[in-house]
Coordinates of C-alpha atoms and ligand atoms in Angstrom, one line a residue:
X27 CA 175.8 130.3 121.9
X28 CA 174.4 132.3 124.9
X29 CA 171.9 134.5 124.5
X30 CA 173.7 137.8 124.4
X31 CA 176.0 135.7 121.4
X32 CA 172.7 135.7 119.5
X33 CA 171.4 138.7 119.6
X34 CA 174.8 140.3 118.5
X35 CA 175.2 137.6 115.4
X36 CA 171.4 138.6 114.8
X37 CA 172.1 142.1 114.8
X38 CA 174.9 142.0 112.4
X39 CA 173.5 140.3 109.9
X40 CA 172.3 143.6 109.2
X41 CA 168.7 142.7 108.5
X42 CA 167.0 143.0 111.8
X43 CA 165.9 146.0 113.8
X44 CA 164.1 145.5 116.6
X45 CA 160.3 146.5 115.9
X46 CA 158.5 148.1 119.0
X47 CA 155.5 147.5 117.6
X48 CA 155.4 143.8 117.3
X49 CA 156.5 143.4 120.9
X50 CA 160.1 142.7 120.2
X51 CA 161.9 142.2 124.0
X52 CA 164.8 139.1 123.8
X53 CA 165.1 137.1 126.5
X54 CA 168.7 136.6 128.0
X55 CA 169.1 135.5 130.8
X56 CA 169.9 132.0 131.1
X57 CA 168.4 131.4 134.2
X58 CA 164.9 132.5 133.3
X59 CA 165.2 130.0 130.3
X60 CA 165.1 127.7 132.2
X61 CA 162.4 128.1 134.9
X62 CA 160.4 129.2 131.5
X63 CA 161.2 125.5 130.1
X64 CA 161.0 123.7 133.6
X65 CA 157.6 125.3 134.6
X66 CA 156.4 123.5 131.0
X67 CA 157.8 120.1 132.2
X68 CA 158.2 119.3 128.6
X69 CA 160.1 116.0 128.0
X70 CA 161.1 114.3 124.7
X71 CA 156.8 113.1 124.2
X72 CA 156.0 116.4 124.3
X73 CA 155.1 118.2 120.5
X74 CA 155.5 121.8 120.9
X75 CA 154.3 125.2 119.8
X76 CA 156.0 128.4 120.0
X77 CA 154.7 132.0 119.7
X78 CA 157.4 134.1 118.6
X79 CA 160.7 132.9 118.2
X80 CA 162.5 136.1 117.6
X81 CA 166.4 135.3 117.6
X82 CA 165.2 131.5 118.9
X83 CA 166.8 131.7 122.2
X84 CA 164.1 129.9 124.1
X85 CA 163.6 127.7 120.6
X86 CA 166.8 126.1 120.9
X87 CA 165.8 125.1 124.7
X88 CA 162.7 123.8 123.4
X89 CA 164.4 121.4 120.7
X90 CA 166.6 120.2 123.0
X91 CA 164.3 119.2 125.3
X92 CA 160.9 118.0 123.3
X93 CA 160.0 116.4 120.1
X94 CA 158.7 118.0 117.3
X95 CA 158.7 121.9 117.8
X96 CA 156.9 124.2 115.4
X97 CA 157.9 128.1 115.9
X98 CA 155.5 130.9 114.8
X99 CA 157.2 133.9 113.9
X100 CA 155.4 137.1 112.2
X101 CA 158.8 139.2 111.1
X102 CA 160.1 138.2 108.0
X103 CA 163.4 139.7 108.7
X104 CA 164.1 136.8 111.7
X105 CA 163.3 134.2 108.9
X106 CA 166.7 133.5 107.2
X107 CA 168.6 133.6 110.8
X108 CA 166.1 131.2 112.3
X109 CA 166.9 128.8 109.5
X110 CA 170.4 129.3 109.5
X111 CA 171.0 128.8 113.5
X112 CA 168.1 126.1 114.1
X113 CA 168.5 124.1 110.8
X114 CA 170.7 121.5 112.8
X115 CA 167.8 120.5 114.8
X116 CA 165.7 118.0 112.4
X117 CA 162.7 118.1 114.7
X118 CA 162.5 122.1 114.2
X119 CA 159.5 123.7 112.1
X120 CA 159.0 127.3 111.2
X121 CA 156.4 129.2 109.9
X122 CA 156.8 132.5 108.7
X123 CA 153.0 133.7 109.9
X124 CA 150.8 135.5 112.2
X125 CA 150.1 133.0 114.5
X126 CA 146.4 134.7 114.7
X127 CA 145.7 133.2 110.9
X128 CA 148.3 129.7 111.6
X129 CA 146.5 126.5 111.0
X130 CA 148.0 125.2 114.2
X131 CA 145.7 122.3 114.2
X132 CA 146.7 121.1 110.7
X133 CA 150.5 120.7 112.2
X134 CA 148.8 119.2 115.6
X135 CA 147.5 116.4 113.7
X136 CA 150.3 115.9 111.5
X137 CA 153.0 115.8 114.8
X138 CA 150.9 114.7 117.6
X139 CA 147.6 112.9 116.8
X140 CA 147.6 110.6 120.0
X141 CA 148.5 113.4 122.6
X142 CA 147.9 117.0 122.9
X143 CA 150.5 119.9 122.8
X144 CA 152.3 122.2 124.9
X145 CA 152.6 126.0 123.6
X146 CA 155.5 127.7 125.4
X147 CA 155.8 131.8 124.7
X148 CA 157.6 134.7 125.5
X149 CA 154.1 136.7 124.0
X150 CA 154.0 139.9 122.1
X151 CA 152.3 141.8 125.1
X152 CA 150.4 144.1 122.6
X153 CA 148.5 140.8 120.9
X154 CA 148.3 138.8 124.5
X155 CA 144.6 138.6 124.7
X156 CA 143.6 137.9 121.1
X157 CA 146.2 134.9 120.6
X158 CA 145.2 133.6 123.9
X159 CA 141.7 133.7 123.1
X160 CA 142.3 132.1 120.2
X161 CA 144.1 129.3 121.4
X162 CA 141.4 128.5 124.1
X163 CA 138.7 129.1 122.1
X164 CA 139.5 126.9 118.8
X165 CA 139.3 124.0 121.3
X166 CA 142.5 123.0 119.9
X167 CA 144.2 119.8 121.8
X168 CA 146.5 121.7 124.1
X169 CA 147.7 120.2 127.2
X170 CA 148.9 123.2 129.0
X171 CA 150.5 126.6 127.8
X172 CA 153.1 128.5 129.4
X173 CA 153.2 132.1 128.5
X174 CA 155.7 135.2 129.6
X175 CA 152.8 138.0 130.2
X176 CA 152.8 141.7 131.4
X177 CA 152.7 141.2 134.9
X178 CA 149.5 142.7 135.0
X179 CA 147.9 140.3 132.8
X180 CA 148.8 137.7 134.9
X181 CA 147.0 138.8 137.8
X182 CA 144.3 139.6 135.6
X183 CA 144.2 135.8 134.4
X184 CA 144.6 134.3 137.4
X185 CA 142.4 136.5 139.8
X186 CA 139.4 135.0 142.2
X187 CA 135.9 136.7 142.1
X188 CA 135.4 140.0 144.0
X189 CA 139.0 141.3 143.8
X190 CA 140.2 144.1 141.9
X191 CA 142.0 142.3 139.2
X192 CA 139.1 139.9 138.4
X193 CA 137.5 140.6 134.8
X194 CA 136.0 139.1 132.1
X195 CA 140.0 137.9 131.0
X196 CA 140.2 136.2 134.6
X197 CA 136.5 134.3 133.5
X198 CA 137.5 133.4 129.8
X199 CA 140.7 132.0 130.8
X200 CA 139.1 130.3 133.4
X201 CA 136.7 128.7 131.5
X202 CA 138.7 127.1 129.7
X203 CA 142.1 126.4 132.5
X204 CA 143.2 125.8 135.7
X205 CA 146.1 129.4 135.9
X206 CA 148.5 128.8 138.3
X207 CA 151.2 132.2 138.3
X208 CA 154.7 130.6 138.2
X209 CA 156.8 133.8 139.0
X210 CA 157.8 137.4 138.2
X211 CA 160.2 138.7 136.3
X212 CA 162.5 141.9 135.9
X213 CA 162.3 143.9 132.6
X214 CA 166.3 143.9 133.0
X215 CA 166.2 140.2 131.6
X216 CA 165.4 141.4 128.1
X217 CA 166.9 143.2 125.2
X218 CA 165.3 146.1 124.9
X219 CA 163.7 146.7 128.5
X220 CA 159.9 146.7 128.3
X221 CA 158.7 149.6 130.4
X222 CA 156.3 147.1 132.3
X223 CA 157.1 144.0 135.0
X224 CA 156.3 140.8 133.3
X225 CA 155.4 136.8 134.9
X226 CA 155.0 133.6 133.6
X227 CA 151.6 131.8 134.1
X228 CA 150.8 128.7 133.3
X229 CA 147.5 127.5 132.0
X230 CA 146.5 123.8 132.5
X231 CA 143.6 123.1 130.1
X232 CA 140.7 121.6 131.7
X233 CA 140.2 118.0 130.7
X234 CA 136.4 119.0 131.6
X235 CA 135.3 122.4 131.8
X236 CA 133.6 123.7 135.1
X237 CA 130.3 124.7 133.4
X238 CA 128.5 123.5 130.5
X239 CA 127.6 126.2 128.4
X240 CA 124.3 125.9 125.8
X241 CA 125.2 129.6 124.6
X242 CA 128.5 130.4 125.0
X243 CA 128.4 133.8 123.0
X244 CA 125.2 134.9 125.1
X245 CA 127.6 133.8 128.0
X246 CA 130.2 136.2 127.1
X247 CA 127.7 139.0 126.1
X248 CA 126.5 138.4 130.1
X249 CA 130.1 138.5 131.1
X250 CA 131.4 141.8 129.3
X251 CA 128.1 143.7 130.5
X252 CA 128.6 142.8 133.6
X253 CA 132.3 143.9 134.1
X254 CA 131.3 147.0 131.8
X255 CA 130.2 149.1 134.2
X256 CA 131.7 147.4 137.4
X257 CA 130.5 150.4 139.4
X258 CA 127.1 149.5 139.1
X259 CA 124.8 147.1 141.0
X260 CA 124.7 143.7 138.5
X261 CA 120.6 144.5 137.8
X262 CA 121.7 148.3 136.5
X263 CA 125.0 146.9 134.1
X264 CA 122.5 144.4 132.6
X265 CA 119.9 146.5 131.9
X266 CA 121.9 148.0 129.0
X267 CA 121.5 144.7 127.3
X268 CA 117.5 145.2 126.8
X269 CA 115.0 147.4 126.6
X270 CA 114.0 149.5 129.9
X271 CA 110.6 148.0 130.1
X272 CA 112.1 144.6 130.7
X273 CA 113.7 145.4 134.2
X274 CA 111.3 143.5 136.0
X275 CA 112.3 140.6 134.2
X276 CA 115.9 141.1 134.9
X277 CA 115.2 140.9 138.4
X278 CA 112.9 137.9 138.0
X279 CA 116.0 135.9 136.2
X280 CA 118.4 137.1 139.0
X281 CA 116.3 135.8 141.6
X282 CA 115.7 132.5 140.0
X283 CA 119.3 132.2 139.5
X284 CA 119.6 133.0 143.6
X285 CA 121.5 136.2 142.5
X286 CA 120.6 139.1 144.7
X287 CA 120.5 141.9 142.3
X288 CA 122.5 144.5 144.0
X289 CA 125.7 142.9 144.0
X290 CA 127.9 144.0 141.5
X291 CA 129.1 142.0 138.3
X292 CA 132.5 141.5 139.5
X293 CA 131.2 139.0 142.7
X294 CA 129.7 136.5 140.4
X295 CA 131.4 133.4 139.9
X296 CA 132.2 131.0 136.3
X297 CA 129.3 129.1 137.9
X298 CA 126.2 132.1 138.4
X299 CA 127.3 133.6 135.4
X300 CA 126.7 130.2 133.7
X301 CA 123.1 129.5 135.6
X302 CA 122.6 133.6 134.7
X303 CA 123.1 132.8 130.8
X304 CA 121.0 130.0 130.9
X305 CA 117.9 131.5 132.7
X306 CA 118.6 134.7 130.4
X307 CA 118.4 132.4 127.2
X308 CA 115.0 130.7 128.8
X309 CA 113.4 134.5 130.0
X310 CA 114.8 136.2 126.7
X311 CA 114.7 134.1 124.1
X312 CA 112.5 131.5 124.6
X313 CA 109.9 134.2 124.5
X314 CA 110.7 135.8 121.4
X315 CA 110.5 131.7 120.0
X316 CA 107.5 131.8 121.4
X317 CA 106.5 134.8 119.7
X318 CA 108.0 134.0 116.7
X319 CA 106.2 130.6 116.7
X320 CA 103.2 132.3 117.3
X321 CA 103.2 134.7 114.6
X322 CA 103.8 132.3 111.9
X323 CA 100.4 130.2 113.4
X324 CA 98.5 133.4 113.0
X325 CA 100.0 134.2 109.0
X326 CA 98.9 130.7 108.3
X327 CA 95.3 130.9 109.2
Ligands
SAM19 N1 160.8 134.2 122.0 C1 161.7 135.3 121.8 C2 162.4 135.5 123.1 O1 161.9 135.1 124.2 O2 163.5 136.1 123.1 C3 161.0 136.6 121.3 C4 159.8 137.0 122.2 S1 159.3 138.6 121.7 C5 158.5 139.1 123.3 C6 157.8 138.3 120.8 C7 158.0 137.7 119.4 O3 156.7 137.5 118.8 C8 158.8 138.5 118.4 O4 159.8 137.8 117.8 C9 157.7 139.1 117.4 O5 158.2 139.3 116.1 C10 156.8 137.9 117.4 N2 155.4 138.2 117.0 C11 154.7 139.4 117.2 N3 153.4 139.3 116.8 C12 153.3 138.1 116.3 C13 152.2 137.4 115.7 N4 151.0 138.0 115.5 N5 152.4 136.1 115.2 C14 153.6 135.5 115.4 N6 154.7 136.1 116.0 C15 154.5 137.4 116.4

């Protein structure tokens, strides 16, 4: 069945309507099925996850050309057709879940102890950030994801220090991936049309990440202050994050960390943000420790 033949047998089952609001664009063009699947270079090894099956036209690609495949799909009214089309394919799995709350690592070490997983997606754009997050985050084994994206996500994810594009997304996902954009694509592809332009990247977990990080949340605190008020000089955004009588000792961890204080947030690189976390933690919080430790000697005497 082509794509097109899918969406019509979908549609008159009579069940389904697309929902706007769970990011419901079909793919359907035959030829970006298959740069999607290429650019995954999934071969019959490969255990997959996918995001979103809706009518299970890129699913059916993925079960042809992979091992076990495990589909997440959040809308219960594409359940019985998913079963129906895909139930000749005995390596196919669905879940009937928001992928946000799926126990993806349960069915990773159930299908693929030995090696670690490919997730291919044609996203819901309005959840991108959150599921991506998640799946970077949960230090799940993932070799590499391939994702469909609002175009402008994309060059939000793979953007280089000082450009316009680069953000805290661009220094999460890079954390955690090498991003590589594999290529555009029209909004005449899909059924409906989005009203935005749309890529595919492709994120290549790191076997070793760039940076070691002690304090990864105080990391990401650093981070989003910084970007927060991109206007400001980096010493100003991070003021916010303590009281105004501590400035001097903002600039004393900038300049320990070789970080010349008037440069703004969006300059700094996965690696000074990283040394900037770490002299924060010893400035910061070491002295309240210290403090703390100090208190308690006094109450005891
Ligand atoms: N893969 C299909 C394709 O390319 O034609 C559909 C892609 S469509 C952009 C996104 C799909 O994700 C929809 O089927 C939607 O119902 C589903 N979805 C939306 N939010 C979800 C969530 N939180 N968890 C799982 N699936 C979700």
């Amino acid at each position: 069945m082509t794509p097109m033949e899918k969406i019509r047998k979908l549609r008159e089952s009579g069940n389904f309507h697309f929902t706007k609001s769970l990011g419901q664009n079909f793919l359907t063009d035959e030829n970006i099925l298959d740069k999607l699947v290429r650019a995954a270079g999934i071969t019959e090894d490969d255990a997959v996850i996918e995001i979103g099956p809706g009518a299970g036209i890129v699913t059916e690609k993925l079960l042809q050309a992979a091992g076990p495949v495990l589909a997440v799909e959040i809308d219960k009214a594409l359940i019985p057709f998913l079963q129906e089309t895909l139930e000749p394919y005995p390596n196919f799995t669905l879940w009937h879940q928001d992928v946000l709350k799926a126990p993806l690592c349960q069915w990773i070490q159930e299908n693929s102890p030995e090696q670690p997983v490919k997730i291919v997606a044609n996203l819901p754009y309005y959840v991108t950030t959150p599921i991506v997050m998640k799946l970077l985050e949960e230090n799940l084994p993932i070799h590499s994801m391939v994702l469909m994206v609002q175009k402008e996500v994309a060059l939000r994810m793979a953007a280089k220090p000082g450009t316009k594009d680069y953000g805290a997304l661009s220094v999460a996902v890079q954390l955690y991936s090498q991003v590589e954009k594999a290529f555009d694509v029209s909004p005449n592809v899909f059924i409906p049309k989005p009203k935005v332009g749309s890529a595919v990247v492709k994120l290549t977990i790191h076997e070793k990440p760039p940076v070691q990080l002690d304090h990864p949340e105080l990391f990401f605190t650093l981070v989003k202050a910084a970007f927060g008020q991109r206007r400001k000089t980096l010493s100003n955004a991070l003021s916010h994050l303590r009281p105004k009588e501590e400035k001097q000792q903002i600039l004393q961890v900038l300049e320990a960390a070789s970080i010349d204080p008037v440069r703004r947030g969006e300059t700094l690189n996965i690696q000074e943000f990283a040394t900037l976390s770490q002299l924060w933690q010893k400035q910061f919080f070491h002295d309240t420790m210290e403090a703390h430790k100090k208190s308690e000697r006094v109450e005891r005497k």
